[in-house]
mmCIF file of C-alpha atoms and ligand atoms in Angstrom:
data_model
loop_
_atom_site.group_PDB
_atom_site.id
_atom_site.type_symbol
_atom_site.label_atom_id
_atom_site.label_comp_id
_atom_site.label_asym_id
_atom_site.label_seq_id
_atom_site.Cartn_x
_atom_site.Cartn_y
_atom_site.Cartn_z
ATOM 1 C CA UNK A 1 -0.012 -0.135 -0.378
ATOM 2 C CA UNK A 2 1.395 3.614 -0.487
ATOM 3 C CA UNK A 3 1.474 6.456 1.822
ATOM 4 C CA UNK A 4 -1.036 8.449 1.052
ATOM 5 C CA UNK A 5 -2.315 11.474 3.428
ATOM 6 C CA UNK A 6 -6.054 11.380 4.947
ATOM 7 C CA UNK A 7 -8.999 12.403 2.680
ATOM 8 C CA UNK A 8 -9.458 16.066 1.773
ATOM 9 C CA UNK A 9 -5.436 16.967 2.703
ATOM 10 C CA UNK A 10 -3.849 17.106 -0.924
ATOM 11 C CA UNK A 11 -7.447 19.155 -1.518
ATOM 12 C CA UNK A 12 -5.932 21.758 0.324
ATOM 13 C CA UNK A 13 -4.693 25.419 -0.999
ATOM 14 C CA UNK A 14 -1.202 26.057 1.075
ATOM 15 C CA UNK A 15 -2.223 29.219 3.135
ATOM 16 C CA UNK A 16 -1.145 32.111 1.425
ATOM 17 C CA UNK A 17 0.424 35.356 3.812
ATOM 18 C CA UNK A 18 0.725 38.397 3.563
ATOM 19 C CA UNK A 19 3.975 39.356 1.448
ATOM 20 C CA UNK A 20 5.862 41.004 3.205
ATOM 21 C CA UNK A 21 9.122 42.237 0.809
ATOM 22 C CA UNK A 22 9.252 44.366 -2.290
ATOM 23 C CA UNK A 23 12.137 43.801 -4.225
ATOM 24 C CA UNK A 24 14.561 47.521 -4.953
ATOM 25 C CA UNK A 25 12.298 49.283 -3.172
ATOM 26 C CA UNK A 26 14.546 51.811 -0.897
ATOM 27 C CA UNK A 27 11.115 52.056 1.724
ATOM 28 C CA UNK A 28 8.904 49.438 1.898
ATOM 29 C CA UNK A 29 5.429 49.917 3.774
ATOM 30 C CA UNK A 30 3.772 46.048 4.573
ATOM 31 C CA UNK A 31 0.213 46.886 4.039
ATOM 32 C CA UNK A 32 -0.961 43.213 3.625
ATOM 33 C CA UNK A 33 -1.513 41.333 6.898
ATOM 34 C CA UNK A 34 -3.662 43.737 9.006
ATOM 35 C CA UNK A 35 -1.121 44.155 11.660
ATOM 36 C CA UNK A 36 -1.310 47.268 14.248
ATOM 37 C CA UNK A 37 1.021 49.959 13.069
ATOM 38 C CA UNK A 38 1.395 50.603 16.495
ATOM 39 C CA UNK A 39 2.875 47.065 17.581
ATOM 40 C CA UNK A 40 2.567 45.973 21.178
ATOM 41 C CA UNK A 41 2.349 48.220 24.085
ATOM 42 C CA UNK A 42 5.329 49.100 25.822
ATOM 43 C CA UNK A 43 4.332 46.932 28.402
ATOM 44 C CA UNK A 44 4.191 44.049 27.008
ATOM 45 C CA UNK A 45 7.555 44.311 25.436
ATOM 46 C CA UNK A 46 8.504 45.031 28.482
ATOM 47 C CA UNK A 47 7.066 41.632 29.515
ATOM 48 C CA UNK A 48 8.468 39.548 26.783
ATOM 49 C CA UNK A 49 11.882 40.936 27.608
ATOM 50 C CA UNK A 50 11.419 40.047 31.078
ATOM 51 C CA UNK A 51 10.074 36.323 30.441
ATOM 52 C CA UNK A 52 13.415 35.437 29.292
ATOM 53 C CA UNK A 53 14.067 34.434 32.955
ATOM 54 C CA UNK A 54 11.745 30.919 32.291
ATOM 55 C CA UNK A 55 12.900 30.328 28.976
ATOM 56 C CA UNK A 56 14.627 27.458 30.361
ATOM 57 C CA UNK A 57 11.556 25.956 31.914
ATOM 58 C CA UNK A 58 7.910 24.498 30.671
ATOM 59 C CA UNK A 59 5.596 27.676 30.401
ATOM 60 C CA UNK A 60 2.051 26.358 32.574
ATOM 61 C CA UNK A 61 0.124 24.425 30.423
ATOM 62 C CA UNK A 62 -3.202 26.063 30.542
ATOM 63 C CA UNK A 63 -2.405 29.431 29.966
ATOM 64 C CA UNK A 64 -3.945 30.338 33.650
ATOM 65 C CA UNK A 65 -2.581 34.008 33.530
ATOM 66 C CA UNK A 66 -3.982 35.067 30.685
ATOM 67 C CA UNK A 67 -6.844 32.941 30.543
ATOM 68 C CA UNK A 68 -7.564 34.791 33.876
ATOM 69 C CA UNK A 69 -6.523 38.321 32.833
ATOM 70 C CA UNK A 70 -8.870 38.009 29.707
ATOM 71 C CA UNK A 71 -11.413 36.410 32.269
ATOM 72 C CA UNK A 72 -11.401 39.343 34.501
ATOM 73 C CA UNK A 73 -10.730 42.150 31.402
ATOM 74 C CA UNK A 74 -14.070 40.716 29.673
ATOM 75 C CA UNK A 75 -16.397 39.622 32.157
ATOM 76 C CA UNK A 76 -16.480 36.181 31.574
ATOM 77 C CA UNK A 77 -15.802 32.882 33.571
ATOM 78 C CA UNK A 78 -11.968 31.516 33.125
ATOM 79 C CA UNK A 79 -12.733 27.865 32.767
ATOM 80 C CA UNK A 80 -14.615 28.605 29.905
ATOM 81 C CA UNK A 81 -11.907 29.908 27.882
ATOM 82 C CA UNK A 82 -9.149 28.059 25.641
ATOM 83 C CA UNK A 83 -5.720 30.227 24.727
ATOM 84 C CA UNK A 84 -4.104 28.945 21.939
ATOM 85 C CA UNK A 85 -0.770 29.691 19.469
ATOM 86 C CA UNK A 86 -3.099 32.330 17.592
ATOM 87 C CA UNK A 87 -6.762 31.901 17.141
ATOM 88 C CA UNK A 88 -6.186 29.886 14.123
ATOM 89 C CA UNK A 89 -5.089 27.404 16.732
ATOM 90 C CA UNK A 90 -8.582 27.613 18.164
ATOM 91 C CA UNK A 91 -10.263 27.699 14.678
ATOM 92 C CA UNK A 92 -8.703 24.825 13.674
ATOM 93 C CA UNK A 93 -8.713 22.684 16.955
ATOM 94 C CA UNK A 94 -12.901 23.178 16.813
ATOM 95 C CA UNK A 95 -12.655 21.017 13.788
ATOM 96 C CA UNK A 96 -9.994 18.370 14.555
ATOM 97 C CA UNK A 97 -12.827 17.982 17.883
ATOM 98 C CA UNK A 98 -15.699 17.846 16.298
ATOM 99 C CA UNK A 99 -15.104 16.888 12.152
ATOM 100 C CA UNK A 100 -15.501 13.112 11.124
ATOM 101 C CA UNK A 101 -15.481 12.469 8.207
ATOM 102 C CA UNK A 102 -18.057 13.321 5.489
ATOM 103 C CA UNK A 103 -19.248 16.300 8.216
ATOM 104 C CA UNK A 104 -20.367 19.244 6.476
ATOM 105 C CA UNK A 105 -18.682 22.738 7.111
ATOM 106 C CA UNK A 106 -20.266 25.900 6.075
ATOM 107 C CA UNK A 107 -18.798 28.984 5.784
ATOM 108 C CA UNK A 108 -19.026 31.993 3.676
ATOM 109 C CA UNK A 109 -17.716 32.658 -0.349
ATOM 110 C CA UNK A 110 -14.631 34.585 0.338
ATOM 111 C CA UNK A 111 -14.170 33.970 3.568
ATOM 112 C CA UNK A 112 -11.006 33.619 5.694
ATOM 113 C CA UNK A 113 -9.413 30.629 3.834
ATOM 114 C CA UNK A 114 -8.818 28.673 7.361
ATOM 115 C CA UNK A 115 -11.809 27.535 7.556
ATOM 116 C CA UNK A 116 -11.577 25.397 4.490
ATOM 117 C CA UNK A 117 -8.483 24.180 4.668
ATOM 118 C CA UNK A 118 -9.294 22.625 8.681
ATOM 119 C CA UNK A 119 -12.647 20.911 7.387
ATOM 120 C CA UNK A 120 -10.644 19.109 4.505
ATOM 121 C CA UNK A 121 -7.712 18.552 6.532
ATOM 122 C CA UNK A 122 -10.689 16.654 9.031
ATOM 123 C CA UNK A 123 -12.087 14.943 5.883
ATOM 124 C CA UNK A 124 -14.913 16.802 5.948
ATOM 125 C CA UNK A 125 -17.033 18.734 3.153
ATOM 126 C CA UNK A 126 -16.594 22.116 2.366
ATOM 127 C CA UNK A 127 -20.018 24.111 1.910
ATOM 128 C CA UNK A 128 -19.308 27.248 0.644
ATOM 129 C CA UNK A 129 -22.021 29.935 0.760
ATOM 130 C CA UNK A 130 -22.369 31.571 -2.672
ATOM 131 C CA UNK A 131 -21.833 35.772 -1.298
ATOM 132 C CA UNK A 132 -23.240 37.552 -4.422
ATOM 133 C CA UNK A 133 -23.287 41.122 -2.134
ATOM 134 C CA UNK A 134 -20.051 40.038 -0.835
ATOM 135 C CA UNK A 135 -21.915 39.582 2.481
ATOM 136 C CA UNK A 136 -22.092 36.431 4.469
ATOM 137 C CA UNK A 137 -25.892 34.975 3.242
ATOM 138 C CA UNK A 138 -27.799 33.946 6.411
ATOM 139 C CA UNK A 139 -31.117 32.430 4.676
ATOM 140 C CA UNK A 140 -28.595 31.130 2.064
ATOM 141 C CA UNK A 141 -26.345 29.506 5.222
ATOM 142 C CA UNK A 142 -29.952 28.490 6.556
ATOM 143 C CA UNK A 143 -31.351 26.524 3.550
ATOM 144 C CA UNK A 144 -28.030 24.665 3.410
ATOM 145 C CA UNK A 145 -27.896 23.153 7.216
ATOM 146 C CA UNK A 146 -28.279 19.896 7.592
ATOM 147 C CA UNK A 147 -28.481 16.735 9.942
ATOM 148 C CA UNK A 148 -24.580 16.552 8.478
ATOM 149 C CA UNK A 149 -23.832 20.209 9.582
ATOM 150 C CA UNK A 150 -21.154 20.317 12.246
ATOM 151 C CA UNK A 151 -19.570 23.793 12.153
ATOM 152 C CA UNK A 152 -20.711 26.896 10.512
ATOM 153 C CA UNK A 153 -17.656 29.577 10.927
ATOM 154 C CA UNK A 154 -18.213 33.404 10.571
ATOM 155 C CA UNK A 155 -15.222 36.157 10.182
ATOM 156 C CA UNK A 156 -17.593 39.099 11.812
ATOM 157 C CA UNK A 157 -16.436 41.400 10.680
ATOM 158 C CA UNK A 158 -15.066 39.370 7.563
ATOM 159 C CA UNK A 159 -11.376 39.716 6.297
ATOM 160 C CA UNK A 160 -11.170 40.628 3.071
ATOM 161 C CA UNK A 161 -14.199 42.257 2.605
ATOM 162 C CA UNK A 162 -14.217 44.958 5.860
ATOM 163 C CA UNK A 163 -17.827 44.383 6.828
ATOM 164 C CA UNK A 164 -20.195 42.490 9.219
ATOM 165 C CA UNK A 165 -23.252 40.281 10.287
ATOM 166 C CA UNK A 166 -25.759 42.230 12.204
ATOM 167 C CA UNK A 167 -26.403 40.591 15.725
ATOM 168 C CA UNK A 168 -30.184 40.077 14.830
ATOM 169 C CA UNK A 169 -28.817 38.122 11.917
ATOM 170 C CA UNK A 170 -26.275 36.310 13.874
ATOM 171 C CA UNK A 171 -28.956 35.318 16.636
ATOM 172 C CA UNK A 172 -31.249 34.211 13.198
ATOM 173 C CA UNK A 173 -28.607 31.897 12.160
ATOM 174 C CA UNK A 174 -27.634 30.875 15.317
ATOM 175 C CA UNK A 175 -31.418 30.218 16.276
ATOM 176 C CA UNK A 176 -31.571 28.096 12.718
ATOM 177 C CA UNK A 177 -28.716 25.532 14.040
ATOM 178 C CA UNK A 178 -29.400 21.936 15.292
ATOM 179 C CA UNK A 179 -27.344 21.349 19.033
ATOM 180 C CA UNK A 180 -25.531 19.121 17.179
ATOM 181 C CA UNK A 181 -23.637 22.419 14.962
ATOM 182 C CA UNK A 182 -21.265 24.458 16.479
ATOM 183 C CA UNK A 183 -21.695 28.515 15.712
ATOM 184 C CA UNK A 184 -18.308 29.708 16.014
ATOM 185 C CA UNK A 185 -18.188 33.998 15.586
ATOM 186 C CA UNK A 186 -14.424 34.415 14.486
ATOM 187 C CA UNK A 187 -14.398 37.920 15.737
ATOM 188 C CA UNK A 188 -10.513 38.226 15.325
ATOM 189 C CA UNK A 189 -11.464 42.515 14.202
ATOM 190 C CA UNK A 190 -13.978 42.567 16.672
ATOM 191 C CA UNK A 191 -12.040 45.557 18.389
ATOM 192 C CA UNK A 192 -12.241 47.739 15.626
ATOM 193 C CA UNK A 193 -15.999 47.762 14.940
ATOM 194 C CA UNK A 194 -18.574 50.860 16.202
ATOM 195 C CA UNK A 195 -21.436 49.779 15.526
ATOM 196 C CA UNK A 196 -24.928 49.674 17.777
ATOM 197 C CA UNK A 197 -25.917 46.555 15.819
ATOM 198 C CA UNK A 198 -22.807 44.506 15.877
ATOM 199 C CA UNK A 199 -21.849 42.059 18.868
ATOM 200 C CA UNK A 200 -19.023 39.983 19.153
ATOM 201 C CA UNK A 201 -20.389 37.184 20.485
ATOM 202 C CA UNK A 202 -19.597 37.239 23.920
ATOM 203 C CA UNK A 203 -23.117 37.045 25.620
ATOM 204 C CA UNK A 204 -24.203 34.085 22.169
ATOM 205 C CA UNK A 205 -20.952 32.022 23.591
ATOM 206 C CA UNK A 206 -21.662 33.037 27.116
ATOM 207 C CA UNK A 207 -25.495 31.599 26.866
ATOM 208 C CA UNK A 208 -25.789 28.961 24.352
ATOM 209 C CA UNK A 209 -23.801 25.515 24.375
ATOM 210 C CA UNK A 210 -23.130 25.637 20.210
ATOM 211 C CA UNK A 211 -21.154 28.659 20.079
ATOM 212 C CA UNK A 212 -17.498 29.798 20.101
ATOM 213 C CA UNK A 213 -15.998 33.265 19.868
ATOM 214 C CA UNK A 214 -12.878 33.150 18.545
ATOM 215 C CA UNK A 215 -10.217 36.420 19.232
ATOM 216 C CA UNK A 216 -7.093 37.328 18.613
ATOM 217 C CA UNK A 217 -3.439 39.088 21.097
ATOM 218 C CA UNK A 218 -2.812 39.895 16.262
ATOM 219 C CA UNK A 219 -4.388 43.009 15.432
ATOM 220 C CA UNK A 220 -5.161 45.228 17.887
ATOM 221 C CA UNK A 221 -2.853 44.355 20.726
ATOM 222 C CA UNK A 222 0.010 44.311 18.121
ATOM 223 C CA UNK A 223 1.441 40.437 18.923
ATOM 224 C CA UNK A 224 1.002 38.657 15.411
ATOM 225 C CA UNK A 225 4.672 37.612 16.185
ATOM 226 C CA UNK A 226 3.869 35.947 19.170
ATOM 227 C CA UNK A 227 0.740 34.030 18.170
ATOM 228 C CA UNK A 228 -1.956 34.651 20.818
ATOM 229 C CA UNK A 229 -5.648 33.843 20.304
ATOM 230 C CA UNK A 230 -7.998 32.746 22.450
ATOM 231 C CA UNK A 231 -11.773 31.076 22.388
ATOM 232 C CA UNK A 232 -14.624 31.547 24.347
ATOM 233 C CA UNK A 233 -16.504 27.931 24.516
ATOM 234 C CA UNK A 234 -19.421 26.079 26.471
ATOM 235 C CA UNK A 235 -17.741 24.561 29.245
ATOM 236 C CA UNK A 236 -18.532 21.290 27.543
ATOM 237 C CA UNK A 237 -16.688 22.451 24.115
ATOM 238 C CA UNK A 238 -13.847 23.903 26.469
ATOM 239 C CA UNK A 239 -13.446 20.357 28.016
ATOM 240 C CA UNK A 240 -12.766 18.588 24.248
ATOM 241 C CA UNK A 241 -10.697 21.345 22.449
ATOM 242 C CA UNK A 242 -8.458 20.910 25.900
ATOM 243 C CA UNK A 243 -7.984 17.097 25.857
ATOM 244 C CA UNK A 244 -6.702 17.500 21.787
ATOM 245 C CA UNK A 245 -4.457 20.542 22.509
ATOM 246 C CA UNK A 246 -1.363 20.407 22.866
ATOM 247 C CA UNK A 247 0.151 20.656 26.210
ATOM 248 C CA UNK A 248 1.947 23.551 26.458
ATOM 249 C CA UNK A 249 0.507 25.229 23.381
ATOM 250 C CA UNK A 250 1.228 28.678 24.632
ATOM 251 C CA UNK A 251 4.593 30.074 25.136
ATOM 252 C CA UNK A 252 5.534 31.475 28.443
ATOM 253 C CA UNK A 253 6.915 34.569 26.761
ATOM 254 C CA UNK A 254 3.489 35.132 24.724
ATOM 255 C CA UNK A 255 1.497 34.252 27.841
ATOM 256 C CA UNK A 256 3.209 37.220 29.924
ATOM 257 C CA UNK A 257 3.524 39.599 26.988
ATOM 258 C CA UNK A 258 -0.437 39.095 26.433
ATOM 259 C CA UNK A 259 -1.778 39.556 30.171
ATOM 260 C CA UNK A 260 0.557 42.862 29.944
ATOM 261 C CA UNK A 261 -0.844 44.319 26.161
ATOM 262 C CA UNK A 262 -4.715 43.729 27.531
ATOM 263 C CA UNK A 263 -3.610 45.818 31.146
ATOM 264 C CA UNK A 264 -2.631 48.965 28.545
ATOM 265 C CA UNK A 265 -5.927 50.012 27.561
ATOM 266 C CA UNK A 266 -4.389 53.792 26.981
ATOM 267 C CA UNK A 267 -1.846 52.197 23.767
ATOM 268 C CA UNK A 268 -5.501 50.292 22.256
ATOM 269 C CA UNK A 269 -7.789 53.266 22.721
ATOM 270 C CA UNK A 270 -4.804 55.171 20.973
ATOM 271 C CA UNK A 271 -4.566 52.904 17.758
ATOM 272 C CA UNK A 272 -8.363 52.285 17.602
ATOM 273 C CA UNK A 273 -8.680 56.214 16.786
ATOM 274 C CA UNK A 274 -5.996 56.431 14.605
ATOM 275 C CA UNK A 275 -7.664 53.264 13.032
ATOM 276 C CA UNK A 276 -11.222 55.083 13.261
ATOM 277 C CA UNK A 277 -9.727 58.565 11.292
ATOM 278 C CA UNK A 278 -7.283 57.122 9.060
ATOM 279 C CA UNK A 279 -10.283 54.648 7.703
ATOM 280 C CA UNK A 280 -12.093 57.373 7.383
ATOM 281 C CA UNK A 281 -9.924 58.919 5.984
ATOM 282 C CA UNK A 282 -8.259 56.701 2.694
ATOM 283 C CA UNK A 283 -12.286 55.646 1.861
ATOM 284 C CA UNK A 284 -12.833 59.018 1.398
ATOM 285 C CA UNK A 285 -9.717 59.505 -0.363
ATOM 286 C CA UNK A 286 -9.168 56.301 -2.281
ATOM 287 C CA UNK A 287 -12.977 57.062 -3.600
ATOM 288 C CA UNK A 288 -12.037 60.505 -4.838
ATOM 289 C CA UNK A 289 -8.944 59.069 -6.696
ATOM 290 C CA UNK A 290 -11.277 56.715 -8.781
ATOM 291 C CA UNK A 291 -11.392 54.017 -7.434
ATOM 292 C CA UNK A 292 -14.362 51.650 -6.152
ATOM 293 C CA UNK A 293 -14.082 51.037 -2.274
ATOM 294 C CA UNK A 294 -16.082 48.898 0.003
ATOM 295 C CA UNK A 295 -17.287 50.683 3.371
ATOM 296 C CA UNK A 296 -15.060 49.124 6.310
ATOM 297 C CA UNK A 297 -15.800 48.913 9.678
ATOM 298 C CA UNK A 298 -12.261 46.817 10.182
ATOM 299 C CA UNK A 299 -8.451 47.941 10.214
ATOM 300 C CA UNK A 300 -8.343 47.140 6.316
ATOM 301 C CA UNK A 301 -10.327 48.679 3.064
ATOM 302 C CA UNK A 302 -11.058 46.357 0.456
ATOM 303 C CA UNK A 303 -10.527 47.891 -3.003
ATOM 304 C CA UNK A 304 -12.034 46.851 -6.565
ATOM 305 C CA UNK A 305 -10.215 47.302 -9.463
ATOM 306 C CA UNK A 306 -11.819 46.618 -13.471
ATOM 307 C CA UNK A 307 -10.440 44.029 -15.397
ATOM 308 C CA UNK A 308 -8.639 46.088 -18.062
ATOM 309 C CA UNK A 309 -5.618 45.979 -18.957
ATOM 310 C CA UNK A 310 -3.408 48.457 -17.329
ATOM 311 C CA UNK A 311 -5.738 48.997 -15.106
ATOM 312 C CA UNK A 312 -6.386 45.538 -13.215
ATOM 313 C CA UNK A 313 -5.219 45.060 -9.357
ATOM 314 C CA UNK A 314 -2.430 42.798 -10.968
ATOM 315 C CA UNK A 315 -0.974 45.924 -12.740
ATOM 316 C CA UNK A 316 -2.031 48.221 -9.657
ATOM 317 C CA UNK A 317 0.327 45.440 -7.680
ATOM 318 C CA UNK A 318 3.202 45.817 -9.653
ATOM 319 C CA UNK A 319 3.023 49.747 -9.462
ATOM 320 C CA UNK A 320 2.229 49.860 -6.141
ATOM 321 C CA UNK A 321 4.928 46.781 -5.236
ATOM 322 C CA UNK A 322 7.648 48.842 -7.108
ATOM 323 C CA UNK A 323 6.418 51.573 -4.745
ATOM 324 C CA UNK A 324 7.223 49.231 -1.678
ATOM 325 C CA UNK A 325 3.845 49.304 -1.032
ATOM 326 C CA UNK A 326 2.719 45.690 -0.232
ATOM 327 C CA UNK A 327 -0.934 45.133 -0.404
ATOM 328 C CA UNK A 328 -2.483 42.085 -0.143
ATOM 329 C CA UNK A 329 -3.683 40.292 -3.068
ATOM 330 C CA UNK A 330 -7.154 38.900 -2.944
ATOM 331 C CA UNK A 331 -7.819 35.742 -5.320
ATOM 332 C CA UNK A 332 -6.886 33.408 -2.665
ATOM 333 C CA UNK A 333 -10.413 35.035 -1.071
ATOM 334 C CA UNK A 334 -11.941 34.439 -4.962
ATOM 335 C CA UNK A 335 -11.686 38.246 -5.179
ATOM 336 C CA UNK A 336 -9.188 38.376 -7.879
ATOM 337 C CA UNK A 337 -9.853 41.489 -8.926
ATOM 338 C CA UNK A 338 -9.286 43.165 -5.352
ATOM 339 C CA UNK A 339 -6.335 44.273 -3.661
ATOM 340 C CA UNK A 340 -6.526 45.041 0.301
ATOM 341 C CA UNK A 341 -4.693 47.337 2.151
ATOM 342 C CA UNK A 342 -4.116 47.829 5.477
ATOM 343 C CA UNK A 343 -4.750 50.612 7.645
ATOM 344 C CA UNK A 344 -0.791 51.532 8.822
ATOM 345 C CA UNK A 345 0.614 54.433 9.895
ATOM 346 C CA UNK A 346 0.207 58.191 8.980
ATOM 347 C CA UNK A 347 3.454 58.205 6.863
ATOM 348 C CA UNK A 348 2.044 54.366 5.330
ATOM 349 C CA UNK A 349 -1.595 55.507 5.011
ATOM 350 C CA UNK A 350 0.064 58.594 2.620
ATOM 351 C CA UNK A 351 2.173 56.730 0.943
ATOM 352 C CA UNK A 352 -0.212 54.423 -0.122
ATOM 353 C CA UNK A 353 -2.612 57.024 -1.181
ATOM 354 C CA UNK A 354 -0.460 58.795 -3.525
ATOM 355 C CA UNK A 355 1.327 55.685 -5.526
ATOM 356 C CA UNK A 356 -2.964 55.089 -5.494
ATOM 357 C CA UNK A 357 -3.474 58.634 -7.293
ATOM 358 C CA UNK A 358 -0.825 58.279 -9.430
ATOM 359 C CA UNK A 359 -1.730 54.558 -10.901
ATOM 360 C CA UNK A 360 -5.175 55.936 -11.350
ATOM 361 C CA UNK A 361 -3.758 59.115 -12.976
ATOM 362 C CA UNK A 362 -1.515 57.058 -15.427
ATOM 363 C CA UNK A 363 -1.605 56.842 -19.273
HETATM 364 C C1 PLP B 401 -11.016 36.741 10.179
HETATM 365 C C2 PLP B 401 -9.568 36.254 10.998
HETATM 366 N N1 PLP B 401 -9.689 35.256 12.280
HETATM 367 C C3 PLP B 401 -8.605 35.131 12.415
HETATM 368 C C4 PLP B 401 -7.228 35.393 11.935
HETATM 369 C C5 PLP B 401 -6.180 34.602 12.520
HETATM 370 O O1 PLP B 401 -5.715 35.232 13.639
HETATM 371 P P1 PLP B 401 -4.225 34.712 14.643
HETATM 372 O O2 PLP B 401 -3.023 35.453 14.354
HETATM 373 O O3 PLP B 401 -4.881 35.018 16.057
HETATM 374 O O4 PLP B 401 -4.580 33.588 13.856
HETATM 375 C C6 PLP B 401 -7.413 36.599 10.966
HETATM 376 C C7 PLP B 401 -5.584 36.526 10.417
HETATM 377 O O5 PLP B 401 -5.191 37.602 9.436
HETATM 378 C C8 PLP B 401 -8.529 37.092 10.058
HETATM 379 O O6 PLP B 401 -8.294 37.548 9.446
#
């Protein structure tokens, strides 16, 4: 017998990360991975450096200090929080724990690509719901629920479309799910949303037996490099995930830096204020330069390009890269005519705007 991976594994398209290099450019602006232009809080950096004393020993295995800090910060039960090596890990562990061969996993077209990867890795069946308006279609998702449905992943807000599903719609989706399926609310960008009809999912996860909310320290907390995320789960789900989680999955420096990051509210507020101001300016000015841009509730913006020679997203990408401006191509999200731009530092935003204007004005 030949050696082959589990069914589904070889159907996986390898995850395409945001690029970080622009050959030949003297100054590079990486606006491709939705990282915070402010980086981590100085307190988080100090905690990280202090963790050098502990490098020789295993960390506490359940990320207790972090679970307790998150619980206190958000008013949650610490024993229902599971921390991960990025929220990616929690999203993956949920599939590993619950998806059997042939089980169905629902997610939207143009959603975060990890959902499909985690499904196929468990020999599950991806059920991708068309999103003609680029928004999660609740009615279509409900129509696809079956006895084989095990997970429904929704990124809220969604990456890369930067839109969100209002709370009433999220609850309507949950209401239609049987107890045998879990609604996984991936709220990686929750902090950035300022809408009265939005909820990250804390109350839903707190009050239901089949809702998990995931959050990350990679975005507004500026800690993408050391990989910390967490999920708020019903007790039985936390128990299942903890059984298959690697015993020391969140390293000691990550635990300590994340606790410190949570405590520095001023740093977070500053990053959020900057995002509010620059997101609005970027949308307005990119539109003024002649591009089609969707509204955004997150820290990134989706720009649409016409499928015309010399004006396409690929042409724009080449032009921007030659100026050292790295955006995120969206072909792997099923949006080949779009580029995604992260709200960056003032300098990075101005450089991106200038390059986009110059590209639009090219003859
Ligand atoms: C929608 C969404 N969910 C989850 C993640 C993963 O975040 P983490 O760095 O916590 O693994 C990302 C990262 O880009 C994301 O865009």
